[in-house]
Short mmCIF file of C-alpha atoms in Angstrom, two decimals:
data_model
loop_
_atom_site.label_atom_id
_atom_site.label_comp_id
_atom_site.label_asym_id
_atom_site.label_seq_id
_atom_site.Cartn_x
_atom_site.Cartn_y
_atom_site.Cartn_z
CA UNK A 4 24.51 10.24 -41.35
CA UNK A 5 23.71 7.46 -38.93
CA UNK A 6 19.94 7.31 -37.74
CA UNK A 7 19.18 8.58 -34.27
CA UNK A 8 18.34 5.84 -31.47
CA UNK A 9 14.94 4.56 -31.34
CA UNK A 10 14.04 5.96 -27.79
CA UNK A 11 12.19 2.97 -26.15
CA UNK A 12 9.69 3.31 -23.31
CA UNK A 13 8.32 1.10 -20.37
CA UNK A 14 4.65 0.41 -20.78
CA UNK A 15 3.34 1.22 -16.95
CA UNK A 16 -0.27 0.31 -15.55
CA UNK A 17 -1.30 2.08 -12.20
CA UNK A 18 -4.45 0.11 -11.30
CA UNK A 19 -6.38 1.49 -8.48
CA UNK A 20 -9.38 -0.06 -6.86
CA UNK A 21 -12.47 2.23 -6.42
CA UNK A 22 -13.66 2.76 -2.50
CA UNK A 23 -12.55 -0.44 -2.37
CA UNK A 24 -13.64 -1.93 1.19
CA UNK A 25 -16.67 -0.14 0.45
CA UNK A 26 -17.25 -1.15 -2.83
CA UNK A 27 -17.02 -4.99 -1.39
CA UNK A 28 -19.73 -4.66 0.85
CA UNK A 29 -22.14 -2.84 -1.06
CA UNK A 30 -21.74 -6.31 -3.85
CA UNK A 31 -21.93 -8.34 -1.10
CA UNK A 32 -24.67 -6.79 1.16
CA UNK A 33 -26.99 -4.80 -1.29
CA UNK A 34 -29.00 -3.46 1.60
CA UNK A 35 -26.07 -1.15 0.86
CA UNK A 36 -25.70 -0.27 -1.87
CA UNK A 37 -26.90 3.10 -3.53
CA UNK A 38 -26.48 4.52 0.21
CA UNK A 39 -23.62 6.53 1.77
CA UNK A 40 -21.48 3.51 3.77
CA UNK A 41 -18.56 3.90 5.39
CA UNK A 42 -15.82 1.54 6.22
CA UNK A 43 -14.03 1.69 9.55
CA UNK A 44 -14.35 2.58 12.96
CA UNK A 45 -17.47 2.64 14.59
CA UNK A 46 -18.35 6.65 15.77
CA UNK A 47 -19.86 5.18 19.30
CA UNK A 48 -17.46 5.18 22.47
CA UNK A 49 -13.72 6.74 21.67
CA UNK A 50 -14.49 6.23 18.22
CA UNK A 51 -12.44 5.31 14.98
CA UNK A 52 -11.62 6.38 11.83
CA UNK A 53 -12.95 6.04 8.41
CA UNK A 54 -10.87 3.62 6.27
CA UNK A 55 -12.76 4.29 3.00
CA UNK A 56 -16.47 5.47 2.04
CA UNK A 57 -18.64 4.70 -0.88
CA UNK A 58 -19.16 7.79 -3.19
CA UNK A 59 -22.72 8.18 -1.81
CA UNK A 60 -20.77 8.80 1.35
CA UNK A 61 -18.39 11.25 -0.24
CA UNK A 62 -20.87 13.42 -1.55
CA UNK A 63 -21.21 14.60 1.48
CA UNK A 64 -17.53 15.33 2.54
CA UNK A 65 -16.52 12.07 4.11
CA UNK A 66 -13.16 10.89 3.22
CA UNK A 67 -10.81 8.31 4.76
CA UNK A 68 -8.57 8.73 7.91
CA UNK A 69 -10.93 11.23 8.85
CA UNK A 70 -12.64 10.29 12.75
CA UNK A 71 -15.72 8.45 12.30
CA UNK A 72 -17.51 11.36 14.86
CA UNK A 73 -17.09 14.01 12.30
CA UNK A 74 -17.98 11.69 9.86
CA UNK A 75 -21.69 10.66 11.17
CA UNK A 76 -21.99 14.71 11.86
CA UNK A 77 -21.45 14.97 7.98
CA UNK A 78 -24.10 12.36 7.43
CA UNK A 79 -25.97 11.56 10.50
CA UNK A 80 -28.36 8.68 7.94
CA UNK A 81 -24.78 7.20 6.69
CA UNK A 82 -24.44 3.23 7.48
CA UNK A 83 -21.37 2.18 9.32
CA UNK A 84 -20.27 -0.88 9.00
CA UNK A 85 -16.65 -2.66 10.64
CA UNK A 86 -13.78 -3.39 8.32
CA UNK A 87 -13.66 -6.85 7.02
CA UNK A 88 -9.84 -7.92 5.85
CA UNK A 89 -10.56 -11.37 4.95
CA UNK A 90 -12.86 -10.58 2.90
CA UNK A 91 -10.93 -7.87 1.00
CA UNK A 92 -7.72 -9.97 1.21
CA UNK A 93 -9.70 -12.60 -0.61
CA UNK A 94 -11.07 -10.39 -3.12
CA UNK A 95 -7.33 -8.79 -3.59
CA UNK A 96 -5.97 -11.79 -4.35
CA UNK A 97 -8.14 -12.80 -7.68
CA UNK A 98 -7.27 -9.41 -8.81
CA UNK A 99 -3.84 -10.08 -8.81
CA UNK A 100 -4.70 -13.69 -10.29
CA UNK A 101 -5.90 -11.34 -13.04
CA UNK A 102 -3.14 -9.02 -13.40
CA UNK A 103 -0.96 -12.22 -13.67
CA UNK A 104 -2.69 -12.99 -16.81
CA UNK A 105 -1.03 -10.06 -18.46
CA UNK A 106 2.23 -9.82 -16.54
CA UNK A 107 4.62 -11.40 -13.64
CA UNK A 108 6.16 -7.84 -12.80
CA UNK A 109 3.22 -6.56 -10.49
CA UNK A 110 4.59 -4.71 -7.67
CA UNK A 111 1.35 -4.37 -5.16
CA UNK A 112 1.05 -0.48 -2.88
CA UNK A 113 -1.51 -2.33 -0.70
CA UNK A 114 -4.69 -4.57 -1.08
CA UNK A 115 -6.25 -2.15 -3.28
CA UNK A 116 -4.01 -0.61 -6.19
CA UNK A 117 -0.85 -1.73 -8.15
CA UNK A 118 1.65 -1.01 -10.55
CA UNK A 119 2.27 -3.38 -13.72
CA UNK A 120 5.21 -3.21 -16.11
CA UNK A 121 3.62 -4.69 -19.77
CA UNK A 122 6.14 -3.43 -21.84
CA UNK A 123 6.68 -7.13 -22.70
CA UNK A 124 3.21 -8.78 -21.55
CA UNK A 125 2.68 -12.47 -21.50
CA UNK A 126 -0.01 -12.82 -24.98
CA UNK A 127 2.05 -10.62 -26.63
CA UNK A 128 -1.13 -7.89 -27.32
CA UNK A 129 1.47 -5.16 -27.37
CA UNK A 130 -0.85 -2.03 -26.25
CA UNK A 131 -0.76 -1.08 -22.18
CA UNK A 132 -3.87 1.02 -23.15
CA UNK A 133 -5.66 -2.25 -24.69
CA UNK A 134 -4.33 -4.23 -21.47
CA UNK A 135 -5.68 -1.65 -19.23
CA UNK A 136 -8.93 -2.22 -20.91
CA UNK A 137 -9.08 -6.12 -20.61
CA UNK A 138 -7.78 -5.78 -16.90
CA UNK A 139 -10.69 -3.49 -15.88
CA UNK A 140 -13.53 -6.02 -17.70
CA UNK A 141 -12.68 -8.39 -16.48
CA UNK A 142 -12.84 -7.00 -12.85
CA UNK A 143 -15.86 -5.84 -13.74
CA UNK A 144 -17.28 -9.07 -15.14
CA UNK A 145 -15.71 -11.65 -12.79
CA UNK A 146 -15.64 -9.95 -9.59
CA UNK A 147 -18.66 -6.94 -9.70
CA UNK A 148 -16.21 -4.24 -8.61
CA UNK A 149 -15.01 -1.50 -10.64
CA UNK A 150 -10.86 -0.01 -10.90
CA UNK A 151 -9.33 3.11 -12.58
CA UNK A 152 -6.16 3.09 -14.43
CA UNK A 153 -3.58 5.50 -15.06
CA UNK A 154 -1.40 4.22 -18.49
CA UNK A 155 2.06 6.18 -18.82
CA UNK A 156 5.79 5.45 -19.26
CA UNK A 157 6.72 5.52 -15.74
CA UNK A 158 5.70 5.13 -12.64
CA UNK A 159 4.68 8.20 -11.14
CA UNK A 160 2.89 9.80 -13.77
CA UNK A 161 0.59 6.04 -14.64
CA UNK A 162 -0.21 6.82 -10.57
CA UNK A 163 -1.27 10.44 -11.21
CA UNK A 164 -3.18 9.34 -14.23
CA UNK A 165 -5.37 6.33 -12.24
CA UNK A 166 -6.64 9.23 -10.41
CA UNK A 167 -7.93 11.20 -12.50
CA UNK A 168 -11.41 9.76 -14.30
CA UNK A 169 -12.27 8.59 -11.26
CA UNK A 170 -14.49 5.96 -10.40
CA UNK A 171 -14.12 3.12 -13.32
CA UNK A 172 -11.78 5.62 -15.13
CA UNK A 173 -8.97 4.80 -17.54
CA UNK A 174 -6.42 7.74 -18.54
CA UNK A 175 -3.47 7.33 -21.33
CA UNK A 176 -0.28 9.79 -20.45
CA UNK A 177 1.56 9.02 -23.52
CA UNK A 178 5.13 10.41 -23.94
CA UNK A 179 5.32 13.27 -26.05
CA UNK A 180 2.16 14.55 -23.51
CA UNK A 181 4.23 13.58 -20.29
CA UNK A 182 6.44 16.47 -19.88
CA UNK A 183 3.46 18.75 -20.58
CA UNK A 184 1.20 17.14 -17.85
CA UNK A 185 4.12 17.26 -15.41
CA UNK A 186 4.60 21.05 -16.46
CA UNK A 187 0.34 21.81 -15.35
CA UNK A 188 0.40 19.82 -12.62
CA UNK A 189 -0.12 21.04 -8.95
CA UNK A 190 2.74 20.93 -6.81
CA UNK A 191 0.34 19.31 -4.29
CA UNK A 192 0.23 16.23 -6.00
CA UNK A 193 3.98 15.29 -6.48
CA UNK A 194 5.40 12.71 -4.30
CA UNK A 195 5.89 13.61 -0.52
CA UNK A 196 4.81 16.84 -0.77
CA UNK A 197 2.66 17.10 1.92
CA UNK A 198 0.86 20.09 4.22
CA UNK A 199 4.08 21.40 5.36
CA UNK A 200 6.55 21.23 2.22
CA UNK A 201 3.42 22.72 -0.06
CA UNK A 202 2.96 25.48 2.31
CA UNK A 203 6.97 25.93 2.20
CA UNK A 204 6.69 25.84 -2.07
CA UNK A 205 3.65 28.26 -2.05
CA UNK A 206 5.39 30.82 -0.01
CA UNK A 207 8.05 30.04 -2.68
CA UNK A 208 5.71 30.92 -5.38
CA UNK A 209 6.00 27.61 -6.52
CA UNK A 210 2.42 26.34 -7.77
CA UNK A 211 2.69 23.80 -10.32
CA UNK A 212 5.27 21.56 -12.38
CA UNK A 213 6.34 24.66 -14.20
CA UNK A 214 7.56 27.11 -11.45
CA UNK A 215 9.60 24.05 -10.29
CA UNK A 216 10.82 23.57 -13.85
CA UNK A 217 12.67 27.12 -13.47
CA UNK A 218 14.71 26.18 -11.05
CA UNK A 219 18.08 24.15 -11.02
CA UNK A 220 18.79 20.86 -9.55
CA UNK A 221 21.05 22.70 -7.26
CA UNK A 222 18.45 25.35 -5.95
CA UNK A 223 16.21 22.81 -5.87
CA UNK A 224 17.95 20.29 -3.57
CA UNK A 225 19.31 23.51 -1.52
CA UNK A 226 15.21 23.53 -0.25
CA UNK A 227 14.43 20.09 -0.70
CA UNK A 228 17.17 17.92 0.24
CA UNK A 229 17.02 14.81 -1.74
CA UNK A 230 13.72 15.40 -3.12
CA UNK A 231 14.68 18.37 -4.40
CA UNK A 232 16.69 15.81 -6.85
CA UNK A 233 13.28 13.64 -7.52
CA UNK A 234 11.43 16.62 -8.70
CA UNK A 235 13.58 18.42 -11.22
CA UNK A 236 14.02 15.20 -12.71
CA UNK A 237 10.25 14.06 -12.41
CA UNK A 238 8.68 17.76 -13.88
CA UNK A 239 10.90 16.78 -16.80
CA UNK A 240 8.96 13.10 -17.16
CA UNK A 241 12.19 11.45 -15.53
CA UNK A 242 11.42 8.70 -13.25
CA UNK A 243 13.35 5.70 -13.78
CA UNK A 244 11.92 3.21 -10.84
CA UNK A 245 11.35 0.19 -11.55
CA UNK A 246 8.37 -1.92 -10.82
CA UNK A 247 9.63 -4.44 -7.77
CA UNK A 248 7.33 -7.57 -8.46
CA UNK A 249 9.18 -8.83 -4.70
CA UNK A 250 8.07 -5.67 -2.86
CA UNK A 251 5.88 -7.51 -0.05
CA UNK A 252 8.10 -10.15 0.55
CA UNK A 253 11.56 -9.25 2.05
CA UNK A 254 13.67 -12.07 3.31
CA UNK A 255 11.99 -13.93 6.55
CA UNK A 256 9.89 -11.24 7.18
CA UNK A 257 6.21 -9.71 6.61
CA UNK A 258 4.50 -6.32 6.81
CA UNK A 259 1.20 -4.87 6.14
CA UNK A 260 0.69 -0.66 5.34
CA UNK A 261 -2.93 -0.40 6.82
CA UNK A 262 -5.98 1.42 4.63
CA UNK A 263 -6.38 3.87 7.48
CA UNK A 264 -4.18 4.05 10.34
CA UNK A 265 -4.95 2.05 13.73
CA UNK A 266 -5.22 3.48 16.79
CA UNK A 267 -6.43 0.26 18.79
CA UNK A 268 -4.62 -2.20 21.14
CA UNK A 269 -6.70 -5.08 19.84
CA UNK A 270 -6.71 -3.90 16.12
CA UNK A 271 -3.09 -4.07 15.98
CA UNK A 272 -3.03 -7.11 18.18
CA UNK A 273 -5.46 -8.78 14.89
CA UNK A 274 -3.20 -7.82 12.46
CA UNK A 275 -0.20 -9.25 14.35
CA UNK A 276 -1.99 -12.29 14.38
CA UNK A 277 -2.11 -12.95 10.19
CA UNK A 278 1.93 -10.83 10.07
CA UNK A 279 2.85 -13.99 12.70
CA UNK A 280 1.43 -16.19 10.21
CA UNK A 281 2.85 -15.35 7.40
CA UNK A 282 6.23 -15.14 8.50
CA UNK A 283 6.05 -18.48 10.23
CA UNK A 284 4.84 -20.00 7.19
CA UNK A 285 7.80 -18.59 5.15
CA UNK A 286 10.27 -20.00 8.39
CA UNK A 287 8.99 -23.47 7.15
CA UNK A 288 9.55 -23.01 3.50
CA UNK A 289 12.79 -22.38 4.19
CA UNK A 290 13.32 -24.77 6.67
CA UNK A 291 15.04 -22.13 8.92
CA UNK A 292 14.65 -20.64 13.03
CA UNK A 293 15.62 -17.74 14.29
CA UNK A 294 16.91 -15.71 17.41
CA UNK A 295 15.67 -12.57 17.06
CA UNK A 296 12.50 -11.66 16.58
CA UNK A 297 11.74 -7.90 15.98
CA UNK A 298 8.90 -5.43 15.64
CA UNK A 299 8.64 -2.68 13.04
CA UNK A 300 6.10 -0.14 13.79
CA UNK A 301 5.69 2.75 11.37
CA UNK A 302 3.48 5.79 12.86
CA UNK A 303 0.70 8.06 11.03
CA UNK A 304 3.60 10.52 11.07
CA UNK A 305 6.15 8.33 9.19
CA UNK A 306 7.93 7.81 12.24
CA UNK A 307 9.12 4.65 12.23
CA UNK A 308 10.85 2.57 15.21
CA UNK A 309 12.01 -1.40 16.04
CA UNK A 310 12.49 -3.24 19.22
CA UNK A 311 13.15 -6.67 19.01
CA UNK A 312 13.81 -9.55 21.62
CA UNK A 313 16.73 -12.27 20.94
CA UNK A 314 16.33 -16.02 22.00
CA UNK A 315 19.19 -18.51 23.33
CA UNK A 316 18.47 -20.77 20.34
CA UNK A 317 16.38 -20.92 17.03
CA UNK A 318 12.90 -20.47 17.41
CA UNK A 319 10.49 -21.22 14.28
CA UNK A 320 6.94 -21.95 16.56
CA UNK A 321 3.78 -19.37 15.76
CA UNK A 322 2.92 -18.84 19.70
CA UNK A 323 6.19 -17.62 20.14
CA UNK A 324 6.59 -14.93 17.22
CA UNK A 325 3.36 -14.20 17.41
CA UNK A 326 3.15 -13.45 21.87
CA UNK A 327 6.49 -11.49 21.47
CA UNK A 328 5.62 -9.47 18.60
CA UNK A 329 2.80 -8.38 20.91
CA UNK A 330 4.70 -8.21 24.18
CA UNK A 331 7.29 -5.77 22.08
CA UNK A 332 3.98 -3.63 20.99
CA UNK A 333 2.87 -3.34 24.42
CA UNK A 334 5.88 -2.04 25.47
CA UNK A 335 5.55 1.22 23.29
CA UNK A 336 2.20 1.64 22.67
CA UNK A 337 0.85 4.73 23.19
CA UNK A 338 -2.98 5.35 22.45
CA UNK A 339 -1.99 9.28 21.22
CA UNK A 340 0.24 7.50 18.51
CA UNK A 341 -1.55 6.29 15.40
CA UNK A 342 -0.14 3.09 13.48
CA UNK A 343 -0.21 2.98 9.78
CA UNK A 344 2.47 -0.02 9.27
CA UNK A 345 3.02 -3.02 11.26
CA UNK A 346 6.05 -5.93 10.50
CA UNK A 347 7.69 -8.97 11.91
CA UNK A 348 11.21 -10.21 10.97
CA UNK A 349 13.46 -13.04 12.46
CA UNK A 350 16.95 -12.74 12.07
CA UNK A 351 19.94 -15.16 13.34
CA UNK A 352 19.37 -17.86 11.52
CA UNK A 353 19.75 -21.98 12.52
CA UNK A 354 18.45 -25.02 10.69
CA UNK A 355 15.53 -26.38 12.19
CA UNK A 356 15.99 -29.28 14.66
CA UNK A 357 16.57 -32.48 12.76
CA UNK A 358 16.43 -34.39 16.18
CA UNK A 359 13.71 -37.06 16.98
CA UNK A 360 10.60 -35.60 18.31
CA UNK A 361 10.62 -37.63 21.59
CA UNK A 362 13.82 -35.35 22.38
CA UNK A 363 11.46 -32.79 23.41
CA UNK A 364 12.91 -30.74 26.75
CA UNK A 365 16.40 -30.06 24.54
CA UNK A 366 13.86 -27.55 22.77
CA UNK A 367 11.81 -25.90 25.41
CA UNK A 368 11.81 -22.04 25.68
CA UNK A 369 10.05 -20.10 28.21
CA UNK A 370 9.03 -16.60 26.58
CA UNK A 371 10.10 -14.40 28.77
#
């Protein structure tokens, strides 16, 4: 008799910053630090909304997206301090100079957290656990910040598993345990099942990853649509995605998925300013202009919308992506409308103008 197939798994890291924003200023400000802080909006005037708190401040209810008002009611002796991204962009980046130590296929979720595929890691150590390990120390030791990790054969179960030692925890989901964890765990925590689907499964009597178990594909996606699809495979440890090391970067264009959702003119206005940047610094690399600038605006509610504005020829100046993108948000903002996703793409491409630069009126463009 021939020998079964050696089944062969991927080797997936979920690495997940702890209060992360938070966590930054209490090392760099340690007036802070062993005292509730939150990160965000300040709670005078309209108000704005927490972006993260230290676990001082959590002990006492505070969470992020929640307003900064009810937060300071919470804890009326909590310090609140305005987000810095810089800073934390700074800071994110030698993280990933670390992960890159281990691994080129890092596919970053935000500023904060990460998924890494080891299963063939650059020094060859061979254990994700071990990996995990190194990846947190040296966190700890270069930068003074802690991170949990979730270590698992996919995707989705490595996220669950970051989550749940937390802070400065480490959890191993290997894969004869995975179908069992999937099989306990709450139907609350499966991807997009949010307030309104987990009501919907509850009235279902559908609890956790074994009443969804008992039911077919076909029931399943009669109540879920195509998720229904995603969770009969995913209760059964299925989850085939692969890490996308090219995630942020998407042809001539840039986006940023905010830590807490904006509700500001001028907030989204600042991050339009470093989006302009960076897609105007990728226009150069590829020595490329463009026609058609547009806006992508994703709302709190996963609503997501573009307007865009075409030129008469190639465009590749800053000033001009960056004054349309925000002469496009204008148009449509709404102060009721929260924003947790802003982007900038050009499209219709030229070659840059190989002209001499004394020829300058044959390039002039008024913006509007």
């Amino acid at each position: 008799m021939e020998a079964a197939p050696e089944i062969t798994y991927r080797k997936i890291i979920h690495i997940d910053m702890d209060a992360f924003y938070a966590s930054v200023e209490q090392r760099d400000n340690p007036e802070y630090r062993g005292k509730p802080l939150v990160v965000g909006g300040l709670p005078e005037g309209r108000g704005g909304v927490v972006a993260t708190a230290s676990y001082e401040a959590r002990k006492f209810g505070i969470r992020s997206a929640m307003p900064s008002k009810q937060a300071l009611k919470l804890c009326p002796h909590a310090i609140f301090v305005r987000p810095r991204f810089e800073a934390y962009k700074e800071v994110s980046k030698r993280i990933r100079e670390i992960f890159s130590r281990y691994t080129d296929l890092i596919e970053p979720l935000s500023l904060d957290e990460a998924y890494l595929d080891v299963t063939q890691d650059k020094l060859q150590i061979g254990s994700a656990l071990e990996i995990a390990r190194r990846i947190k120390a040296a966190i700890k030791n270069e930068l003074q910040l802690t991170a949990s990790a979730g270590v698992s054969i996919n995707k989705f179960v490595a996220k669950i598993a970051s989550d749940i030692n937390k802070p400065d925890g480490l959890k191993f989901i290997g894969p004869s345990s995975v179908e069992a964890f999937m099989e306990q765990l709450p139907v609350a925590k499966f991807y997009g099942v949010g307030k309104v689907t987990s009501e919907k499964m509850k009235k279902m009597g559908l609890f956790i990853g074994v009443d969804l178990k008992n039911l077919s594909e076909a029931e399943l996606s009669k109540s879920f649509g195509k998720s229904g699809r995603f969770y009969y495979q995913i209760v059964r440890g299925i989850d085939n995605r692969e890490v996308q090391p090219n995630r942020e970067t998407k042809s001539l264009a840039a986006e940023d998925t905010f830590a807490y959702d904006l509700s500001t003119m001028e907030e989204m206005e600042a991050e339009l300013d470093k989006i302009s940047k960076l897609v105007y610094e990728r226009l150069l690399k590829k020595n490329l202009k463009g026609r058609t600038i547009t806006l992508k605006v994703k709302y709190s509610n996963f609503k997501q919308i573009t307007r865009n504005k075409s030129f008469p020829i190639p465009l590749a100046d800053l000033e001009t992506i960056n004054a349309t993108a925000k002469q496009l948000l204008k148009i449509i903002f709404s102060e009721t409308h929260r924003v947790r996703l802003l982007g900038i793409s050009l499209s219709n491409f030229g070659e840059l103008d190989t002209r001499p630069k004394g020829n300058k009126n044959a390039d002039q463009l008024k913006l509007f």
